[in-house]
Short mmCIF file of C-alpha atoms in Angstrom, two decimals:
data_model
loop_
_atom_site.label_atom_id
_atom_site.label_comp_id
_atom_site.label_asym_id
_atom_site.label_seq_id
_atom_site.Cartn_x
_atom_site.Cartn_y
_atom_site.Cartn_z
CA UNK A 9 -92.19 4.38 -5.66
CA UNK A 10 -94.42 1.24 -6.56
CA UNK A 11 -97.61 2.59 -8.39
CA UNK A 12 -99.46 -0.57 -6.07
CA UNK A 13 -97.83 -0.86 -3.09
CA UNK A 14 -100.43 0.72 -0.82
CA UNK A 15 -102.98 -2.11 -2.09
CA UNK A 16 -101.58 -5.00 -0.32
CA UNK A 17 -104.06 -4.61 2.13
CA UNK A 18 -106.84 -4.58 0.04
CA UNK A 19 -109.32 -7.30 -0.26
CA UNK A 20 -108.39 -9.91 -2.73
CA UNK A 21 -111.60 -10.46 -4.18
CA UNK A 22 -112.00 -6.62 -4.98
CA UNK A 23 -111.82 -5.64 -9.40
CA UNK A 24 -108.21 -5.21 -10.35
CA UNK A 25 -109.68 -1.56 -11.24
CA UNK A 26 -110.71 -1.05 -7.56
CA UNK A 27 -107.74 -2.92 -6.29
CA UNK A 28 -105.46 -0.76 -7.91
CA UNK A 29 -107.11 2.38 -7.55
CA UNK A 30 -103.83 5.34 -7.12
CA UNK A 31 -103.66 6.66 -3.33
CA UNK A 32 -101.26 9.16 -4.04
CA UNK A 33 -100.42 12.12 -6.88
CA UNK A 34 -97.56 9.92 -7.62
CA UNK A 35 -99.37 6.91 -8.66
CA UNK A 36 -101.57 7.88 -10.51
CA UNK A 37 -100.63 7.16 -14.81
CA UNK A 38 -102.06 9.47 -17.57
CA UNK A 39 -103.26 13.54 -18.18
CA UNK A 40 -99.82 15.00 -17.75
CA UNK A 41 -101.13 18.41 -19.21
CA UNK A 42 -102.80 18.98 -16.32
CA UNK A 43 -101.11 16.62 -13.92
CA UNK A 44 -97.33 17.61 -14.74
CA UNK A 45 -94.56 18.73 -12.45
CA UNK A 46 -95.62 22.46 -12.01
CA UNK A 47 -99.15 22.39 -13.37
CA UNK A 48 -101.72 24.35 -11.74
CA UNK A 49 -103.76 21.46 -10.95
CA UNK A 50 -101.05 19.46 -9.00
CA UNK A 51 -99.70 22.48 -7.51
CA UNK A 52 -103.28 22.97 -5.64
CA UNK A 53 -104.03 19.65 -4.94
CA UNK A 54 -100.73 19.28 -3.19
CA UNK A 55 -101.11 22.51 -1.57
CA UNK A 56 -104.54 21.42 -0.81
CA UNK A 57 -105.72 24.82 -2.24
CA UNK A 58 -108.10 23.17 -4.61
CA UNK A 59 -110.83 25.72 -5.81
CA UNK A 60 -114.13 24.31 -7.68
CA UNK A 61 -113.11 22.31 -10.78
CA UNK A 62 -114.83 20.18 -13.62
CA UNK A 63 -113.21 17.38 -14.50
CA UNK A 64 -114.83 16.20 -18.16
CA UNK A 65 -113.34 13.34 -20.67
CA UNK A 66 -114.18 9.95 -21.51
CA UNK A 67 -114.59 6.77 -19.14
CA UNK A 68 -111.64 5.11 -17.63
CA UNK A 69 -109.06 7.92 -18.04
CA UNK A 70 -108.98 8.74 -14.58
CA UNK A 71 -111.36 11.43 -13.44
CA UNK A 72 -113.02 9.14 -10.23
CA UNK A 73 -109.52 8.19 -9.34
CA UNK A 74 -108.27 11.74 -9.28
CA UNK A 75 -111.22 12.41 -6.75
CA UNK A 76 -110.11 9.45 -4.80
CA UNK A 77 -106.39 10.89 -4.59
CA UNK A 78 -107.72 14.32 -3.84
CA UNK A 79 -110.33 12.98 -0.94
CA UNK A 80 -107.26 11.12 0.86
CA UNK A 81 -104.45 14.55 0.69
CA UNK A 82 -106.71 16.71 1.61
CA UNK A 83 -107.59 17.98 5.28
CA UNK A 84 -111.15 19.06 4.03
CA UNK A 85 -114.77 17.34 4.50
CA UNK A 86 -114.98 15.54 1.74
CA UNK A 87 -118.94 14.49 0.40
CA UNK A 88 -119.84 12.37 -2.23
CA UNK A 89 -123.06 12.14 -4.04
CA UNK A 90 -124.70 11.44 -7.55
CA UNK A 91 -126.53 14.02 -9.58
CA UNK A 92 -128.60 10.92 -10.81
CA UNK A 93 -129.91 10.64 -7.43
CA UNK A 94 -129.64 13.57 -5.36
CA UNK A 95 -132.40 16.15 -5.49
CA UNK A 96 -132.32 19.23 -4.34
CA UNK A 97 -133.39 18.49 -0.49
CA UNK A 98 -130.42 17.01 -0.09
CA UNK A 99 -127.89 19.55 -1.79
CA UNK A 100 -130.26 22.13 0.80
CA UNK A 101 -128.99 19.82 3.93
CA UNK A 102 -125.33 19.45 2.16
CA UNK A 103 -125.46 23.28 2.25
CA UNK A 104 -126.88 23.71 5.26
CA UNK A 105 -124.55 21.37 7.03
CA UNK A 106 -121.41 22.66 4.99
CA UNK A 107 -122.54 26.48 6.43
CA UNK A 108 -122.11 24.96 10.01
CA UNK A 109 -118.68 23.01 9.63
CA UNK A 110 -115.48 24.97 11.11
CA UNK A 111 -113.57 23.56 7.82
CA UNK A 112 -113.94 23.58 4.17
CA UNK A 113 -115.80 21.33 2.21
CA UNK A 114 -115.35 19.15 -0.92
CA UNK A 115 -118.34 18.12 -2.63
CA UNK A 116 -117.48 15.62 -5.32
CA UNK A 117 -120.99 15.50 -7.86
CA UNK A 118 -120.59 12.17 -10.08
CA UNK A 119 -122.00 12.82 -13.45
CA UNK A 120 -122.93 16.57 -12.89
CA UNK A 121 -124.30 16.87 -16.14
CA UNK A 122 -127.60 15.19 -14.97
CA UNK A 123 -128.11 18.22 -12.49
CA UNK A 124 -130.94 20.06 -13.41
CA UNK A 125 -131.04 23.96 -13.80
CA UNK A 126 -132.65 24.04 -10.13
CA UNK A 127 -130.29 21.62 -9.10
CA UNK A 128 -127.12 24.00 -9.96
CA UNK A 129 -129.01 27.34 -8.71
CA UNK A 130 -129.01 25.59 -4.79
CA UNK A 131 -125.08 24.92 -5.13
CA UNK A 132 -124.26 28.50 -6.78
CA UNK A 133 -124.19 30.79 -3.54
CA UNK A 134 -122.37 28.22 -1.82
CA UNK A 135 -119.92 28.09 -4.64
CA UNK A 136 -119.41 31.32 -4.89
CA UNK A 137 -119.04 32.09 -0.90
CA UNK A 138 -116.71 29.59 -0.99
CA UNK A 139 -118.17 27.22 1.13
CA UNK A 140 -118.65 24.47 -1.08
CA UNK A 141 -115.57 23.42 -3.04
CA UNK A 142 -117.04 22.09 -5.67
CA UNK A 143 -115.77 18.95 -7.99
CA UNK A 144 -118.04 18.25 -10.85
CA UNK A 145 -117.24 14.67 -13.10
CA UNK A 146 -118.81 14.24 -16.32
CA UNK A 147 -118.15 12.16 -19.46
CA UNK A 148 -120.04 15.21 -21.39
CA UNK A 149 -119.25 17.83 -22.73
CA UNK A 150 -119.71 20.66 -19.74
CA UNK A 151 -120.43 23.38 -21.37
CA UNK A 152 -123.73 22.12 -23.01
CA UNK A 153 -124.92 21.01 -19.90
CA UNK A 154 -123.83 22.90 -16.94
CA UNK A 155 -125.08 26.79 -16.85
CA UNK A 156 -122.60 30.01 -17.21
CA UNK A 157 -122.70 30.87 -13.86
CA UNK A 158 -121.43 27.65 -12.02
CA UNK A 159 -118.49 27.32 -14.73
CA UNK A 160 -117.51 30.87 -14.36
CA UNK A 161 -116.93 29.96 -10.93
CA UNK A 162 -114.92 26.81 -11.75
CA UNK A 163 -111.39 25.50 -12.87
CA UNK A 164 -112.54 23.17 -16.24
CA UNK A 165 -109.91 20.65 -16.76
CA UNK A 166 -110.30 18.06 -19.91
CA UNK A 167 -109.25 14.27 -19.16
CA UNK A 168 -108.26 12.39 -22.51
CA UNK A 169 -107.97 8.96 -22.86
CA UNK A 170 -105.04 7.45 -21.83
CA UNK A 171 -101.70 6.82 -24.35
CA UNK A 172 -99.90 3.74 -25.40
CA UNK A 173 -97.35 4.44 -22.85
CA UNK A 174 -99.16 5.21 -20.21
CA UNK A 175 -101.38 1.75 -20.61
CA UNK A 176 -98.11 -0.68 -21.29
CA UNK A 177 -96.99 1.29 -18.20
CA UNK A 178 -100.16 -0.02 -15.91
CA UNK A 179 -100.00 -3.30 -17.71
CA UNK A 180 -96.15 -3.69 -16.61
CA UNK A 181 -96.68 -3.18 -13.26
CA UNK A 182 -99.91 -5.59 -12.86
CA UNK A 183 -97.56 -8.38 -14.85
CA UNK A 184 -95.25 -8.19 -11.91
CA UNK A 185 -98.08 -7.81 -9.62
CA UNK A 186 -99.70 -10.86 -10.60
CA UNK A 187 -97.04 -12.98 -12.16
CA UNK A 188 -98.52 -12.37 -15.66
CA UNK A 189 -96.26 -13.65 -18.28
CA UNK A 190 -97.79 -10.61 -21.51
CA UNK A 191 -96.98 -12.29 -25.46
CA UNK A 192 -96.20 -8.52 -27.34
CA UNK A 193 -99.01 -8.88 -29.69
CA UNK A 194 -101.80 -9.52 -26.51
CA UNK A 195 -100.79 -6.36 -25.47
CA UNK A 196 -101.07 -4.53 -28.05
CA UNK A 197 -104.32 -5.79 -29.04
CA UNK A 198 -105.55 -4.44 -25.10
CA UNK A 199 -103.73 -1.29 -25.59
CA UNK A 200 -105.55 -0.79 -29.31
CA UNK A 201 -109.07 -2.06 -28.20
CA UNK A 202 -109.14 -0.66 -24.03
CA UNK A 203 -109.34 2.60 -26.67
CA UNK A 204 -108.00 4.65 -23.50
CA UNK A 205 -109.42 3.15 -20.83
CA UNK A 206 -107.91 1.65 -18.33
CA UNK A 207 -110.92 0.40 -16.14
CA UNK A 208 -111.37 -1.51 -19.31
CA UNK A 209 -108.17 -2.61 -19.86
CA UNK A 210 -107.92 -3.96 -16.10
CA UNK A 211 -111.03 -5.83 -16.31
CA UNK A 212 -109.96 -7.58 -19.53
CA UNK A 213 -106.85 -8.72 -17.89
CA UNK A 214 -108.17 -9.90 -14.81
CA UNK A 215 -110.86 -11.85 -17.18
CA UNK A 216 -107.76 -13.50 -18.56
CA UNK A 217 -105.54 -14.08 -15.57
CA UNK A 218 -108.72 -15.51 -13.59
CA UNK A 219 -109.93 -17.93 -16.29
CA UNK A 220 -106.16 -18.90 -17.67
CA UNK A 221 -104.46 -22.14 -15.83
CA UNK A 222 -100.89 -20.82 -14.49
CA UNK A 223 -97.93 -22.95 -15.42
CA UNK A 224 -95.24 -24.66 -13.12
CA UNK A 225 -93.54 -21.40 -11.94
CA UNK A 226 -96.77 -19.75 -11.35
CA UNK A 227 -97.52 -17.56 -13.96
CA UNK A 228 -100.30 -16.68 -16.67
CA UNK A 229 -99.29 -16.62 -20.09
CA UNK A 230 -101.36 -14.12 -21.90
CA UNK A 231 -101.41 -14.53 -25.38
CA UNK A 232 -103.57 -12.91 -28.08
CA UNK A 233 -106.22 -15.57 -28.11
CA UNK A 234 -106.40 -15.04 -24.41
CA UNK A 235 -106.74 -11.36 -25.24
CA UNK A 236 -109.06 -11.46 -27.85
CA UNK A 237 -111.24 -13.49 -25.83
CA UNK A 238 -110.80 -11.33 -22.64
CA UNK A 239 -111.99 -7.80 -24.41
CA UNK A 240 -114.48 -9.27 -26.91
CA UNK A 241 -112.64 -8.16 -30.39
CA UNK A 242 -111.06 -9.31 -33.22
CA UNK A 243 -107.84 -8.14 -34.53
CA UNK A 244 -108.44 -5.81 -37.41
CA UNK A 245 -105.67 -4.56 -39.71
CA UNK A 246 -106.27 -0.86 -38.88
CA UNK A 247 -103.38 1.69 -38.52
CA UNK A 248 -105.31 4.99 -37.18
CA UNK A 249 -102.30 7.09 -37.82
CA UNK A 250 -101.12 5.65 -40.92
CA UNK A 251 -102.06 4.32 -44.41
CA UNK A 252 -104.63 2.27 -43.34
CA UNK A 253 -106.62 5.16 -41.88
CA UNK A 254 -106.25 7.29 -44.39
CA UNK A 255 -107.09 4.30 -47.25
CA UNK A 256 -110.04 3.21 -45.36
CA UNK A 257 -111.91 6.67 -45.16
CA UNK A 258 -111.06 7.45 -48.18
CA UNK A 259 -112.86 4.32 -49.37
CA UNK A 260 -115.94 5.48 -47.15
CA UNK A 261 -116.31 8.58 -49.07
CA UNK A 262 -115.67 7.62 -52.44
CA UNK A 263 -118.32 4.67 -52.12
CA UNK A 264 -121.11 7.01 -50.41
CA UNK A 265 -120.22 9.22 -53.70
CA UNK A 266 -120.39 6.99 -55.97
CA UNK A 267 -123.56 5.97 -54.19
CA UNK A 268 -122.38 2.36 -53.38
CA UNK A 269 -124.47 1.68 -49.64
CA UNK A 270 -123.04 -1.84 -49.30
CA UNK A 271 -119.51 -1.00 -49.72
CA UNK A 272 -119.74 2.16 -47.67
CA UNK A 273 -121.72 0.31 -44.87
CA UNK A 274 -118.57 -1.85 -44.44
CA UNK A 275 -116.17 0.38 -44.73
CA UNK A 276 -117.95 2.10 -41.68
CA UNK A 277 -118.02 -0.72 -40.04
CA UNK A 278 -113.96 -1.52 -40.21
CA UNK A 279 -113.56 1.71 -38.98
CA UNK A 280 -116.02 1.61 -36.15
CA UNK A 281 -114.84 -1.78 -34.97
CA UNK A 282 -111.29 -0.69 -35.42
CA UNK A 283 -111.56 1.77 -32.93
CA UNK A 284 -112.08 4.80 -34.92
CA UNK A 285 -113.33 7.75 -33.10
CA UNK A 286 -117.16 8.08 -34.28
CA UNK A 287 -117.01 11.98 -34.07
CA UNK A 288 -114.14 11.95 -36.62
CA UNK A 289 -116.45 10.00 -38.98
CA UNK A 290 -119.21 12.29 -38.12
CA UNK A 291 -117.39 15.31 -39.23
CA UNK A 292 -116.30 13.74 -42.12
CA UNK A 293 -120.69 12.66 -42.83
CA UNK A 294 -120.94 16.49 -42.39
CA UNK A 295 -118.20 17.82 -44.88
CA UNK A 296 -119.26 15.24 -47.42
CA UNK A 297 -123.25 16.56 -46.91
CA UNK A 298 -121.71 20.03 -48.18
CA UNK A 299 -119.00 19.28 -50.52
CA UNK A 300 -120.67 16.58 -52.61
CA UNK A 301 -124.31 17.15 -51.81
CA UNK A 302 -124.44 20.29 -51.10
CA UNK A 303 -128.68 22.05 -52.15
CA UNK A 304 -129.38 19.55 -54.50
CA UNK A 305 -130.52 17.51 -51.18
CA UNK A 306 -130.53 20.36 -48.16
CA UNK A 307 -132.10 17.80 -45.96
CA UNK A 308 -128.38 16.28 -45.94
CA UNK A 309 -126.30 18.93 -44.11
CA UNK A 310 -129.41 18.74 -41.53
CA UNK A 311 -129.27 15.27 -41.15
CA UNK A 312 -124.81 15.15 -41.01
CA UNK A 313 -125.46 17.83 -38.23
CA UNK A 314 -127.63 16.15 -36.48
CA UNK A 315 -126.06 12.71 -36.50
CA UNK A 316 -122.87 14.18 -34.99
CA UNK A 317 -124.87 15.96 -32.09
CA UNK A 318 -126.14 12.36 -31.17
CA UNK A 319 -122.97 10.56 -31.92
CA UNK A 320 -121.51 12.95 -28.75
CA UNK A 321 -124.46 12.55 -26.82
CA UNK A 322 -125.16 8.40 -27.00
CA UNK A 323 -121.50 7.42 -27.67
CA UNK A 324 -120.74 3.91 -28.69
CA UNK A 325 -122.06 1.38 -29.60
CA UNK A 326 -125.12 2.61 -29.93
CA UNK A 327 -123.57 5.55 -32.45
CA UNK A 328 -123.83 2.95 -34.85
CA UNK A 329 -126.90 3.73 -35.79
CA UNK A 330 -127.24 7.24 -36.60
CA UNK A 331 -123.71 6.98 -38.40
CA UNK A 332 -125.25 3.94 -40.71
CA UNK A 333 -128.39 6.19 -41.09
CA UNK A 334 -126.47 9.01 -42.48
CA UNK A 335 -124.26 6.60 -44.43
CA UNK A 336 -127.38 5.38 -45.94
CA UNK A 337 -128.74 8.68 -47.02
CA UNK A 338 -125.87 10.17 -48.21
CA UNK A 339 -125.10 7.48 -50.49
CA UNK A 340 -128.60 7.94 -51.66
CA UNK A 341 -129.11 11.91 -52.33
CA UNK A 342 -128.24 13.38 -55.74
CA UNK A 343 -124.78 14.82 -55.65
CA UNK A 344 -123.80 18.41 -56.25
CA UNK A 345 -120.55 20.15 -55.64
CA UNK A 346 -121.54 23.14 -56.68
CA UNK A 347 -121.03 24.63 -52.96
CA UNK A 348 -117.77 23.39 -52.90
CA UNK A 349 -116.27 24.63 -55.83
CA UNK A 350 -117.90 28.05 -56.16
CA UNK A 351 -116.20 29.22 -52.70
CA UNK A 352 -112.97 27.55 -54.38
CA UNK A 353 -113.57 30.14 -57.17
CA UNK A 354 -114.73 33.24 -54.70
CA UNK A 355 -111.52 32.32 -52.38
CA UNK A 356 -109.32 32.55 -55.48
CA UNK A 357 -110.78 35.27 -56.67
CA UNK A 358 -110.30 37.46 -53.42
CA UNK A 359 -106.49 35.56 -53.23
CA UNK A 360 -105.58 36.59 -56.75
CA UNK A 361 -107.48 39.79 -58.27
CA UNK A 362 -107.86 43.25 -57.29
CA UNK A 363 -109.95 43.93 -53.82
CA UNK A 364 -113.34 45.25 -54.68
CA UNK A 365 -114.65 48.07 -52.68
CA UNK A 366 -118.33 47.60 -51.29
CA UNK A 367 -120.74 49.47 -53.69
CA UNK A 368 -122.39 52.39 -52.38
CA UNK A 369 -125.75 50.85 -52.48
CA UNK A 370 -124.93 47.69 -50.61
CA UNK A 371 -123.36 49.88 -47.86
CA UNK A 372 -124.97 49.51 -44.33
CA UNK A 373 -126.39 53.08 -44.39
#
């Protein structure tokens, strides 16, 4: 079954990422462990016994597009609205309206974590009658920003980003859509730098195949110049599962603790414009505020905490920032790792020696 062939019809001046939007359960590429032969989530929506679900993950990896597939199998009234613009008069006529059809609803809520606590309290006896079926899509984290008693009520399914396989598999079938002639290395310079997302990866291409001449036979030859140019990055040697990962963080930390800004500025900086996930780096801001600062400088472990609460909340690029603040300031402090290696020494202790019973005066009496 061709992952495109219900888009013929489709205007040809639409975004390849609109253009080849999936129709069907079977088109759609990516989140096979939730989308799998026999997982729950296919089984309902292809028994069209979907109950109220949040969909959460990063941009591009499929959660509108699921909501698009769902909206054309099933036999329900499906309604669409934004929680950045819908107040709470119109959820009230949603309901009202919803209370009155003879079938179910589906109320898709685009970026649910805007809804404010009001908001959510005028969809919750609805939700929980069952006459709203409820489809909440967020690139946040849902539990931080959706209250207990909505979730409780709902199915909360995590999107990741997509996989190397499952973007060469989209790019593949838009080459033979398009006549697209792909050099190896351009694609795996949009596979490394779409980092998962395939609305980005689509609109680099069709940057590339609309502004490169085609030859004789008709096709585009897209090589890594025409890649580089079409998704704004340079090729950096980076491995993220191999040596280079490992070298280059390891050259982050050992420069913020040897209290060299400069060098760890640009190591942060490879690794950020490598593709590096800033939350890894965050954590890692966090463990080194502990292990190598530790109370000689509390103010660290506040600031390492902090930075990685608004590295999840901004995202990139502006995470930058907070991560070259922290950078900064870690490099900075006075180093202790006197945490560190005194719960070494209690751990071992406990591991190797003879279990001491709690004294009778430091029993909770």
């Amino acid at each position: 079954m061709d992952l495109f062939e219900n888009n013929k019809s489709i205007k040809k001046n639409e975004p390849l990422a609109i253009k080849y939007l999936p129709k069907r359960l079977e088109e759609f590429v990516g989140q096979e462990h939730i989308l799998g032969k026999e997982k729950l989530l296919r089984r309902a929506i292809e028994a069209d016994k979907l109950s109220s679900v949040i969909f959460h993950g990063p941009s591009g990896c499929g959660k509108s597009s699921l909501v698009k597939v769902i909206a054309n199998m099933t036999s329900a009234y499906f309604q669409e609205i934004n929680a950045v613009i819908s107040g709470v008069d119109e959820l009230r006529k949603i309901v009202y309206q919803a209370e009155k059809r003879d079938k179910k609803t589906i109320l898709l809520v685009d970026e649910i974590h805007h809804f404010n606590k009001s908001q959510q309290d005028c969809l919750l006896p609805s939700v929980e009658k069952g006459i709203i079926t409820l489809i909440g899509i967020t690139t946040e984290n849902p539990y931080f920003y959706i209250n207990t008693a909505l979730l409780s009520r709902s199915l909360v399914f995590e999107f990741k980003k997509l996989d190397e396989a499952d973007l060469n598999k989209i790019i593949n079938r838009v080459a033979d859509e398009l006549k697209i002639h792909f050099l190896k290395e351009a694609v795996n310079h949009l596979v490394k730098y779409c980092e998962g997302d395939a609305r980005r990866l689509l609109n680099a291409v069709e940057i590339g195949y609309t502004t490169t001449e085609k030859d004789k036979d008709g096709f585009v030859e897209f090589t890594l110049n025409v890649a580089e140019e079409s998704i704004q990055k340079r090729v950096i040697t980076y491995d993220k599962k191999g040596d280079g990962h490992y070298d280059t963080i390891s050259a982050y930390i050992k420069s913020m603790r040897s209290g060299n800004v400069e060098d760890a500025l640009y190591w942060l900086a490879k690794m950020l414009l490598a593709g590096e996930e800033p939350r890894f780096i965050a954590r890692r801001q966090v463990i080194f505020a502990s292990e190598d600062i530790g109370n000689n400088d509390p103010m660290a472990i506040v600031l390492a905490t902090s930075v990685l609460k608004a590295v999840e909340f901004v995202g990139m690029p502006e995470a930058r920032i907070p991560l070259s603040q922290a950078t900064i300031y870690l490099a900075r402090a006075k180093k202790s790792k006197e945490a560190y290696l005194k719960i070494s020494e209690s751990m071992e202790k406990v591991e190797n020696e003879k279990i001491v019973d709690v004294p009778e005066e430091l029993k909770n009496k």
